[in-house]
Coordinates of C-alpha atoms and ligand atoms in Angstrom, one line a residue:
X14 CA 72.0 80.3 79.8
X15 CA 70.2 76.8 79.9
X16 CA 72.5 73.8 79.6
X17 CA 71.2 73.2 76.2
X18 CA 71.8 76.2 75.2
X19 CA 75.7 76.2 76.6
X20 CA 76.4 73.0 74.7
X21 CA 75.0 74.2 71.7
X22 CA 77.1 77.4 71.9
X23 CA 80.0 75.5 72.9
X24 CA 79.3 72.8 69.5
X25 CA 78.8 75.8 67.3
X26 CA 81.9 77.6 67.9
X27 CA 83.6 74.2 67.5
X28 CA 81.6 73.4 63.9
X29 CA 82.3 77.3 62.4
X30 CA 86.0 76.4 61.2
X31 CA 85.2 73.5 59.6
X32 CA 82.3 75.2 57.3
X33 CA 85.2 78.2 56.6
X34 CA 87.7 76.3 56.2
X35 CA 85.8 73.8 53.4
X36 CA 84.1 77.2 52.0
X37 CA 87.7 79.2 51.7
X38 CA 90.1 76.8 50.8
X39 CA 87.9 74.0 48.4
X40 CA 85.0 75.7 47.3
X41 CA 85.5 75.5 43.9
X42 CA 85.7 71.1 44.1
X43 CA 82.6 69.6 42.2
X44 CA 80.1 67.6 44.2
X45 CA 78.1 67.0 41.7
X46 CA 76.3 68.0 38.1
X47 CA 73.0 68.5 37.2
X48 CA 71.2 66.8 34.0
X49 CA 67.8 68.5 32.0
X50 CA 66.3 65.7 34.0
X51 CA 67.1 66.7 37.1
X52 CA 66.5 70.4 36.6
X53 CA 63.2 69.3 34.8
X54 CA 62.5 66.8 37.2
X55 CA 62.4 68.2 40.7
X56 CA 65.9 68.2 41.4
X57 CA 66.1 64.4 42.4
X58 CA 69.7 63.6 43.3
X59 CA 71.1 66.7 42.8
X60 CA 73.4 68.0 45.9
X61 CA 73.2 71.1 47.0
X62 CA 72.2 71.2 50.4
X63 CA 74.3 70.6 53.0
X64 CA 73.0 69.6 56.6
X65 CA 74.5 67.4 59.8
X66 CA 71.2 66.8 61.8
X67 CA 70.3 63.5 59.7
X68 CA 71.3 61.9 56.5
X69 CA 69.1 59.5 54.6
X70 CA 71.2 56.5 52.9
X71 CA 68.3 55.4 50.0
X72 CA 68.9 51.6 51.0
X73 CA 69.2 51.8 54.9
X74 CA 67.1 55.0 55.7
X75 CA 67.7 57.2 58.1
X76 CA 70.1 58.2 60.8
X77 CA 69.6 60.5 63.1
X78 CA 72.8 62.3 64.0
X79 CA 74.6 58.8 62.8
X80 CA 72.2 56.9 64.5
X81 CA 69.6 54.5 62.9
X82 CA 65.9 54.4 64.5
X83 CA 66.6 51.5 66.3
X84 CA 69.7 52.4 68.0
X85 CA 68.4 55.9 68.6
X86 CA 65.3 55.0 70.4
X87 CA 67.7 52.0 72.3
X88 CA 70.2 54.6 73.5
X89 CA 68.0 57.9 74.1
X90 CA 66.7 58.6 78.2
X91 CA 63.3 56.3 79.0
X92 CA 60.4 58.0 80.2
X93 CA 60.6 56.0 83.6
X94 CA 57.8 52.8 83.3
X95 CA 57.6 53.5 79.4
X96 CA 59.0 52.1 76.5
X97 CA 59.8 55.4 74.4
X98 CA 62.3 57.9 75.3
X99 CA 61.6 61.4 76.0
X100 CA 61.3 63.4 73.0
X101 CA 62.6 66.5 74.9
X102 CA 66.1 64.0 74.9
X103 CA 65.5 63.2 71.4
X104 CA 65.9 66.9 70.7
X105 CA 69.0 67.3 72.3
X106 CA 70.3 64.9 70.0
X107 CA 69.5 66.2 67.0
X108 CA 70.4 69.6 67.9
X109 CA 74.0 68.8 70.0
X110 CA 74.5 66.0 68.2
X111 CA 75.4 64.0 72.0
X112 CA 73.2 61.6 73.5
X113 CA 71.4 63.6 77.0
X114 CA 72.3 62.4 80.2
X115 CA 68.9 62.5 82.5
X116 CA 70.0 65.6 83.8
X117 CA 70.2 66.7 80.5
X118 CA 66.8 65.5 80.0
X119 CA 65.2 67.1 82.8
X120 CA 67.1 70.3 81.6
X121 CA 65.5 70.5 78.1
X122 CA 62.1 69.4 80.0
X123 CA 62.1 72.4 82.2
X124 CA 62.9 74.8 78.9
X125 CA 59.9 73.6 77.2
X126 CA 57.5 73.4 80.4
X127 CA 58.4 76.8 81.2
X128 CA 57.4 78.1 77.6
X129 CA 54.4 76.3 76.9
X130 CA 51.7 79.0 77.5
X131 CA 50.1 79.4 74.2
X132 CA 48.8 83.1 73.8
X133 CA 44.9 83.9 74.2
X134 CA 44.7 84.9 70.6
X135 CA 46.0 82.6 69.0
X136 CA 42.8 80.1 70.7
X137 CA 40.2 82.9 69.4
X138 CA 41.5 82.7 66.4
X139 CA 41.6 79.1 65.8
X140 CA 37.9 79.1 67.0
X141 CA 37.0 82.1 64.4
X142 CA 37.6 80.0 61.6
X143 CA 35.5 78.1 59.9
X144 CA 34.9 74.5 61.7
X145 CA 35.4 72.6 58.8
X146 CA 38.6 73.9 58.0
X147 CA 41.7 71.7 57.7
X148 CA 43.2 70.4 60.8
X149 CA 46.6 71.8 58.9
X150 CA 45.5 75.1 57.6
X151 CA 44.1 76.0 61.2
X152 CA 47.9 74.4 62.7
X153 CA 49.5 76.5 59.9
X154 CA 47.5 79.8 61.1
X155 CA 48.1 78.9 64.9
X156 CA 51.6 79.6 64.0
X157 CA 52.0 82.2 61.4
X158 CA 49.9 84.4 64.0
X159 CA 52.5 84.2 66.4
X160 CA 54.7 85.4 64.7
X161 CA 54.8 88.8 66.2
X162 CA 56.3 87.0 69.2
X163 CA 59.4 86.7 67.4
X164 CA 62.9 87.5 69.5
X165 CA 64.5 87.2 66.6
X166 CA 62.8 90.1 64.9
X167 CA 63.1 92.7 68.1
X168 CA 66.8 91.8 68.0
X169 CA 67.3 92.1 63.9
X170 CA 65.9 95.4 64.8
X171 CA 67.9 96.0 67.6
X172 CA 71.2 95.4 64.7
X173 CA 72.4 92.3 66.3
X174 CA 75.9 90.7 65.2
X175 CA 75.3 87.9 62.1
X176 CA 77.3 85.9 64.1
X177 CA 75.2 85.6 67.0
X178 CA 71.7 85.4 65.1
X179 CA 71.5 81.4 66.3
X180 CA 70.8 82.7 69.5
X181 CA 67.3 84.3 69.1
X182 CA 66.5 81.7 66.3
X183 CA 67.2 79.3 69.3
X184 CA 64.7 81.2 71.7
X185 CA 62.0 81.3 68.9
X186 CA 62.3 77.6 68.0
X187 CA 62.2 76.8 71.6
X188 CA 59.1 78.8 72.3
X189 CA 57.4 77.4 69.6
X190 CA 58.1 73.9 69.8
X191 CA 57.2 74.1 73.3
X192 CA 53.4 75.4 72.3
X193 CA 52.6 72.8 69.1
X194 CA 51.5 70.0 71.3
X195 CA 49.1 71.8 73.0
X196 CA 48.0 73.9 69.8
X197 CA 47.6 70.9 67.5
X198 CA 45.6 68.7 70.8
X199 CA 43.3 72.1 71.2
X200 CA 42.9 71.7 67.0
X201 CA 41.5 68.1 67.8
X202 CA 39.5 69.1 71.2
X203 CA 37.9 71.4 69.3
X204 CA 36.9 70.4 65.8
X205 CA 36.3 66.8 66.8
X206 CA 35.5 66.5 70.7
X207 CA 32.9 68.6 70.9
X208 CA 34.8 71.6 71.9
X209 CA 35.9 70.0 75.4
X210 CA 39.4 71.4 75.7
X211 CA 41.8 69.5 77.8
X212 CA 44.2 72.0 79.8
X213 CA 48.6 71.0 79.8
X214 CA 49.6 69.2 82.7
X215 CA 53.1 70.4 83.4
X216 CA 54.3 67.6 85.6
X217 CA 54.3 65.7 82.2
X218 CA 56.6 65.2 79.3
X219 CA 56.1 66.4 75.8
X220 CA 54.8 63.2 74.7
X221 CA 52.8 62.3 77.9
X222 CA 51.4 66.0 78.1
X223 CA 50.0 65.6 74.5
X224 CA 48.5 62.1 75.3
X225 CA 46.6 63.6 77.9
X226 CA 45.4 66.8 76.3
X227 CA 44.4 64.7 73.3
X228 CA 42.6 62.9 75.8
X229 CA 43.9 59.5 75.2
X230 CA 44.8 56.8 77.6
X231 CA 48.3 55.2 77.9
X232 CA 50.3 54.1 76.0
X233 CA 49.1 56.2 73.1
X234 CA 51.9 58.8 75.7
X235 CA 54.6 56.4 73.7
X236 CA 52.8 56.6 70.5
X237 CA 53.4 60.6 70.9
X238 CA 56.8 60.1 71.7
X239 CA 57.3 57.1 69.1
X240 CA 55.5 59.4 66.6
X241 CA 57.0 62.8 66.7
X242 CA 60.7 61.3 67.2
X243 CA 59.8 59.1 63.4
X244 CA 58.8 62.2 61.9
X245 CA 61.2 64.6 63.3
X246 CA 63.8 65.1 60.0
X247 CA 65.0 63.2 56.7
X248 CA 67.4 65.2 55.5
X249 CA 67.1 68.6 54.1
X250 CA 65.6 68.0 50.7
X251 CA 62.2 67.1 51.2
X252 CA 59.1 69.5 50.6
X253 CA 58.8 70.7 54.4
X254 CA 62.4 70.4 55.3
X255 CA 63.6 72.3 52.4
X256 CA 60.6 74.6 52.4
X257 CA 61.8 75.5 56.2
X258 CA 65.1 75.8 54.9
X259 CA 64.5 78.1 52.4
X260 CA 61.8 80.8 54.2
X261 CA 64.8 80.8 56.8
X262 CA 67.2 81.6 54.4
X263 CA 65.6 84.9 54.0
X264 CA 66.0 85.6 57.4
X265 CA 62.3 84.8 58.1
X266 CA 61.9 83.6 61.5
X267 CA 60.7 80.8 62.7
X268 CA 57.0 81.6 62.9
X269 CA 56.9 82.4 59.0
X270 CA 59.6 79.1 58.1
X271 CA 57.6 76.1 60.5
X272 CA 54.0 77.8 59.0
X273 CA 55.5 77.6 55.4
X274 CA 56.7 74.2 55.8
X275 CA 53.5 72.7 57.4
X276 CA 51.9 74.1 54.4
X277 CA 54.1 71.8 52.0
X278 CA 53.8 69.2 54.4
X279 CA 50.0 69.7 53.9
X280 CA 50.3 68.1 50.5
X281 CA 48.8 65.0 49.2
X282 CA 52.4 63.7 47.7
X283 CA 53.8 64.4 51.1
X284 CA 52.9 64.4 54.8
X285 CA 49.3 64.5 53.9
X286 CA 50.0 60.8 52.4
X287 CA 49.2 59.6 56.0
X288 CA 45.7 60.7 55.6
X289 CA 45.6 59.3 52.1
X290 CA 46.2 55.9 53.3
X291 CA 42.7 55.8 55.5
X292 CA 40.8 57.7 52.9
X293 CA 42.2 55.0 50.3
X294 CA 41.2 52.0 52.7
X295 CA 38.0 53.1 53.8
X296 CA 37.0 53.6 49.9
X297 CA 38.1 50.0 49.7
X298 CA 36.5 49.5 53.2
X299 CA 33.2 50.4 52.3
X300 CA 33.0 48.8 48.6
X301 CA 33.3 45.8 50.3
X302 CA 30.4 46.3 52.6
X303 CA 33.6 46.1 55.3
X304 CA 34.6 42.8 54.7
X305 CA 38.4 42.3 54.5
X306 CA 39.3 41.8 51.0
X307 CA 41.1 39.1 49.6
X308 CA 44.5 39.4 48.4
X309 CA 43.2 39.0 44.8
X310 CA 40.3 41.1 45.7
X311 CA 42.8 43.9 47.1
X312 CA 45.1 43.5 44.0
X313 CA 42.0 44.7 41.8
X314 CA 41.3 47.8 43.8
X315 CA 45.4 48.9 43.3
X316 CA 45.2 48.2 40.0
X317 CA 41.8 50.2 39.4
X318 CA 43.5 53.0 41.4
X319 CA 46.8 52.7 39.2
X320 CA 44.5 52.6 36.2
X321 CA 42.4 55.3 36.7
X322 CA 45.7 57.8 37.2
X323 CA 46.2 57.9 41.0
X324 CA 48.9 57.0 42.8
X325 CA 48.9 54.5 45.7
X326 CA 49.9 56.7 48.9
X327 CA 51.5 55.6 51.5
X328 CA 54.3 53.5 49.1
X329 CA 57.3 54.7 46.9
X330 CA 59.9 57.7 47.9
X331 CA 61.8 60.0 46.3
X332 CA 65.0 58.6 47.9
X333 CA 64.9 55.7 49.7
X334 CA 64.8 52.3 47.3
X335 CA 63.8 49.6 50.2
X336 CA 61.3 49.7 53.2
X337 CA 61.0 52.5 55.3
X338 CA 62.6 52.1 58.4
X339 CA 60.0 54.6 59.9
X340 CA 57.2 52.1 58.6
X341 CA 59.1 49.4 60.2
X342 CA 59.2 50.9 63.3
X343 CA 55.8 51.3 63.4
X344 CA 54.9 47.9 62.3
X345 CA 56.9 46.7 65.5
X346 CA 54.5 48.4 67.5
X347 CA 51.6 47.4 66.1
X348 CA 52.9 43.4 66.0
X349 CA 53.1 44.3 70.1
X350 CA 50.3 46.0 70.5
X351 CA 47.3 45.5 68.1
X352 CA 48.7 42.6 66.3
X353 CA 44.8 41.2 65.6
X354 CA 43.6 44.9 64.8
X355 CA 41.8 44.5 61.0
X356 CA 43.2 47.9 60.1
X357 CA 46.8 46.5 60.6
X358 CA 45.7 43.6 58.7
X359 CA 44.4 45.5 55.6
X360 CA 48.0 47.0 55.5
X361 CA 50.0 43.9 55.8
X362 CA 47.5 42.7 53.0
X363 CA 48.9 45.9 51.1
X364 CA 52.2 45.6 51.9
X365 CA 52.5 42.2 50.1
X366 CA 50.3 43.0 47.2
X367 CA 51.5 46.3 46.2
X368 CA 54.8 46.3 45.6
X369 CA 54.5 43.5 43.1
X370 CA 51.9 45.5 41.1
X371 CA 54.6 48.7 41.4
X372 CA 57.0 46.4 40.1
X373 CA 54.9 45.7 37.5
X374 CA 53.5 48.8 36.2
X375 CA 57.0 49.5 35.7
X376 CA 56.7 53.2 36.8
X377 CA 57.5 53.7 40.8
X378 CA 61.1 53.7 40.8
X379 CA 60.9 52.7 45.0
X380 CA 57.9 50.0 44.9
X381 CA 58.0 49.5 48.8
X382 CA 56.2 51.3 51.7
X383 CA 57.0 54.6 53.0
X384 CA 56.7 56.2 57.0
X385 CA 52.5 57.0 56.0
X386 CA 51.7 53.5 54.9
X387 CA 51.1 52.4 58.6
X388 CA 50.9 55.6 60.7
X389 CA 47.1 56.2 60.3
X390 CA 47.0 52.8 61.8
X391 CA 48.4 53.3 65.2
X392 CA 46.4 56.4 65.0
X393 CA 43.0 54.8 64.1
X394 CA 43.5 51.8 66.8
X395 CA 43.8 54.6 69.7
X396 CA 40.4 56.1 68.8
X397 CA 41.4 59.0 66.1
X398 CA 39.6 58.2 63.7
X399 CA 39.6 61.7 62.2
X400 CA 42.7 60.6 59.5
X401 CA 42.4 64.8 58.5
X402 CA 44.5 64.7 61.7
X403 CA 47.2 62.7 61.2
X404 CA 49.0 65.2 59.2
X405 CA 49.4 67.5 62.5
X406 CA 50.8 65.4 64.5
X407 CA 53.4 64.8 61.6
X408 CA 54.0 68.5 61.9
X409 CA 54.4 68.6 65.5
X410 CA 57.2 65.8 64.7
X411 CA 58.8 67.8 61.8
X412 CA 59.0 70.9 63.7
X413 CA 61.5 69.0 65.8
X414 CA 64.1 68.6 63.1
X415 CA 63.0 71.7 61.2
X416 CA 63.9 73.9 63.9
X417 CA 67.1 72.3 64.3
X418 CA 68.1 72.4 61.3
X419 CA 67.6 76.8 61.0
X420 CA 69.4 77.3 64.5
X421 CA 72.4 76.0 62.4
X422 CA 71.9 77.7 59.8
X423 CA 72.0 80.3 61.0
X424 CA 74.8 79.1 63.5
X425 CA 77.1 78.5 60.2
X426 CA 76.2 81.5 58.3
X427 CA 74.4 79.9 55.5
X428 CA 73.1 82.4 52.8
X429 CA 69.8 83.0 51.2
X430 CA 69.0 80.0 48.7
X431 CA 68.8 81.5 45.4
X432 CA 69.3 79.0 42.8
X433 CA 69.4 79.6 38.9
X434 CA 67.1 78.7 36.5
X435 CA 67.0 78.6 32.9
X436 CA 64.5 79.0 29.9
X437 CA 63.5 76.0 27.7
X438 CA 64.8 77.5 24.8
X439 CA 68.1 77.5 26.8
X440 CA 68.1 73.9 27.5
X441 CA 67.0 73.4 23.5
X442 CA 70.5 75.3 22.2
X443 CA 72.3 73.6 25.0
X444 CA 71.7 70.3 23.6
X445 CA 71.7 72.0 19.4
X446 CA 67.6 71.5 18.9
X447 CA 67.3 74.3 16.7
Ligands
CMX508 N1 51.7 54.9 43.1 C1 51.6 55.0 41.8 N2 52.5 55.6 41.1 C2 53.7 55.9 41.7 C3 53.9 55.7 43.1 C4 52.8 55.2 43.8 N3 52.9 55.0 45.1 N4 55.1 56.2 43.4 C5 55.7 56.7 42.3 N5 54.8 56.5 41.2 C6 54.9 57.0 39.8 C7 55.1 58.5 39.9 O1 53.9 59.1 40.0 C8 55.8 58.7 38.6 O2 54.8 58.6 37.5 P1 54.9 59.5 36.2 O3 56.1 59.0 35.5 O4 53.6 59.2 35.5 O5 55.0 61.0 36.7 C9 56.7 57.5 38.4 O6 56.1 56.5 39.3 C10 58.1 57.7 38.9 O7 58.1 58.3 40.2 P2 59.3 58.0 41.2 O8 60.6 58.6 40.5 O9 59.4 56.6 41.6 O10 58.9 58.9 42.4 P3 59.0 60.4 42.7 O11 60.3 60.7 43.3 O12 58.6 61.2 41.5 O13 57.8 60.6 43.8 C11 56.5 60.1 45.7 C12 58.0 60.2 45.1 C13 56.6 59.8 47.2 C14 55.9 61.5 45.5 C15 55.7 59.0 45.0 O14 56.3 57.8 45.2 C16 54.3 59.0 45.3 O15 53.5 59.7 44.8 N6 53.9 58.2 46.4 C17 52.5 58.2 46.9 C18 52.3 59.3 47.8 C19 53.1 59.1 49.1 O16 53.0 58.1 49.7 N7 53.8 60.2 49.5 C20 54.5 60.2 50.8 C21 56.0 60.1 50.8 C22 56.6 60.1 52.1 C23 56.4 61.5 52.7 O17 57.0 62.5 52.2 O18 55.7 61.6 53.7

């Protein structure tokens, strides 16, 4: 058994009382109620999922595993001459909840390296499809198609013990997260390089292994790493988290749960916000015959936007009420590294003009930027220009926590999700409209 594996054995035997133990003796004590608005509205606020990977606080943002971004990426492993740590590390993290020695590093390195080969199909397949398909519905289909490779699957069949189904979920999540780098680079190689494919290079990390299949020079090996480890998790309630959740709860494996929940990351409200951003500037780009726009000039094109029924991506959340810490992260980067780029600029423009309008209009209940206002940036600066992209490599990122989050799952025995629903005319004799 790999080391990662041990410890998580080791953390999952340790975790079971506690979910028994709250489910057997206080599981009838209220968390919580649920208003028409809520059950009308998308379920904002209402608890009812329960996860220990990371917890969003809606005024300081995340933590991973009790750790904020900064202190994360501060105490995590350094790839050695870089400024990012591994995201092979940052994995161990989320799923043992411990910060990695290197050896521990090195450990979870070799697991992925060693499970990287992405099968001959799954290439023939991508290439079958029409070129002009979505960068997500070809990363979806890249991984739906493998799901005959399931472990978890032969050993359902086989009748394996409920208690032990973490351990083939682990083995599938493992195999898979190993192949999405090279899947979604060979998406880009393809579709937008003129079909040059870049082969893995094993003697390289996650992040510096996708750098180079992408084809892009250091340090865009950090923004990989800097990238995935931002997008990685934010609590279980969000479109792709909770979609992953909830395929999984059926027993689904991972193949079917990570394609369902790139598909609801696919979404413009979503993950897909990121390419929303650059298809909003570039509109604004090219109106003004690319000349940066004023503030005042930039506060028109929100408001047209806002008046013509659109929403401005890239700002408000469903939870968090200040700045995205994720956003902030990024903007660090970009202050070191492309501090004069005129991309970065138009956002900074942004971020001081549009939260005043938000404020204004009186509707956004979170006026302030979220983790896709400034990730097409970065991106842009580094040569990818092709912002249908950026939601893959969100993917690849999300797939990180995702996966985590089903091995415990499973790991605690959660059930299917099978919530209840009423009728309107319920709701109408609930509150005596007759
Ligand atoms: N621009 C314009 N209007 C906005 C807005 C924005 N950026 N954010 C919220 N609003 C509007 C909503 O559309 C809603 O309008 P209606 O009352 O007409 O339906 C109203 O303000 C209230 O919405 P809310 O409670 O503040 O926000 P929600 O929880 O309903 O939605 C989100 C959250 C992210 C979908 C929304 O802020 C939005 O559409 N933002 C733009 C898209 C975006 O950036 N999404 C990425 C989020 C991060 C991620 O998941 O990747």
């Amino acid at each position: 058994m790999s080391k990662l594996k041990q410890k998580l054995f080791e953390k999952i035997e340790d975790w079971r009382p506690r979910t028994t133990k709250l489910l057997k003796e206080h599981g009838d004590v209220k968390i919580g109620e649920v208003t028409i608005s809520q059950a009308i509205g998308g379920m904002r606020g209402v608890k009812s999922l329960v996860t220990d990977i990371s917890y969003l606080d809606p005024m300081e943002g995340i933590r991973f595993r009790g750790f904020t971004i900064p202190e994360t990426l501060e105490k995590l492993p350094k790839v050695p001459g870089r400024e990012m740590p591994y995201v092979e590390g940052f994995f161990y993290l989320l799923l043992t909840g411990e910060i990695p020695s290197d050896e521990d590093v090195k450990d979870v390195a070799a697991e992925f390296n060693k499970r990287q080969h992405v099968p001959q199909y799954v290439f023939d397949m991508l290439r079958a499809l029409p070129r002009d398909t979505h960068p997500m519905t070809m990363f979806s289909a890249a991984i739906v198609a493998m799901q005959r490779e399931s472990i978890f699957v032969k050993k359902y069949n086989e009748g394996i013990n409920k208690m032990d189904y973490w351990d083939p979920t682990y083995e599938d999540a493992l195999n898979l997260l190993a192949k999405l780098p090279q899947i979604g680079a060979y998406i880009y190689r393809i579709k937008y390089k003129g079909d040059t494919v870049i082969p893995p290079d094993t003697s390289l990390d996650l992040g510096g292994n996708f750098a180079h299949m992408m084809g892009i020079d250091k340090p865009y090996d950090d923004v990989a790493r800097l990238y995935f480890l931002l997008h990685s998790d934010h609590e279980s309630g969000n479109v792709s988290a909770h979609t992953g959740h909830l395929i999984g709860s059926a027993l689904s494996d991972v193949y079917y749960a990570i394609s369902g929940m790139i598909n609801g990351l696919a979404g413009p409200l979503h993950g897909l916000a990121n390419q929303e951003v650059l298809r909003w500037i570039q509109g604004v780009h090219d109106q003004m015959g690319g000349k940066i726009p004023t503030e005042e000039e930039m506060k028109q094109f929100v408001w047209d936007t806002l008046n013509s029924g659109q929403v401005i991506p890239g700002f408000g959340h469903a939870v968090l009420r200040k700045t995205d810490p994720r956003y902030q992260a990024q903007r660090e980067f970009c202050l070191k590294h492309l501090p004069n780029d005129p991309l970065f600029k138009y956002i900074d423009v942004l971020y001081k003009v549009v939260p005043p309008i938000l404020v204004e209009q009186g509707k956004a209940k979170n006026p302030w930027p979220n983790v896709d206002a400034q990730s097409g940036v970065i991106q842009w600066y580094y040569g990818i220009t092709e912002y249908e992209f950026y939601t893959v490599l969100f993917g690849i990122g999300r797939a990180l926590g995702v996966c985590s989050n089903i091995i415990w799952d499973r790991a605690l025995g959660y059930p299917l999700e099978r919530p209840k629903s009423l009728t309107t005319a319920m709701l109408e004799e609930i509150v005596g409209i007759k």
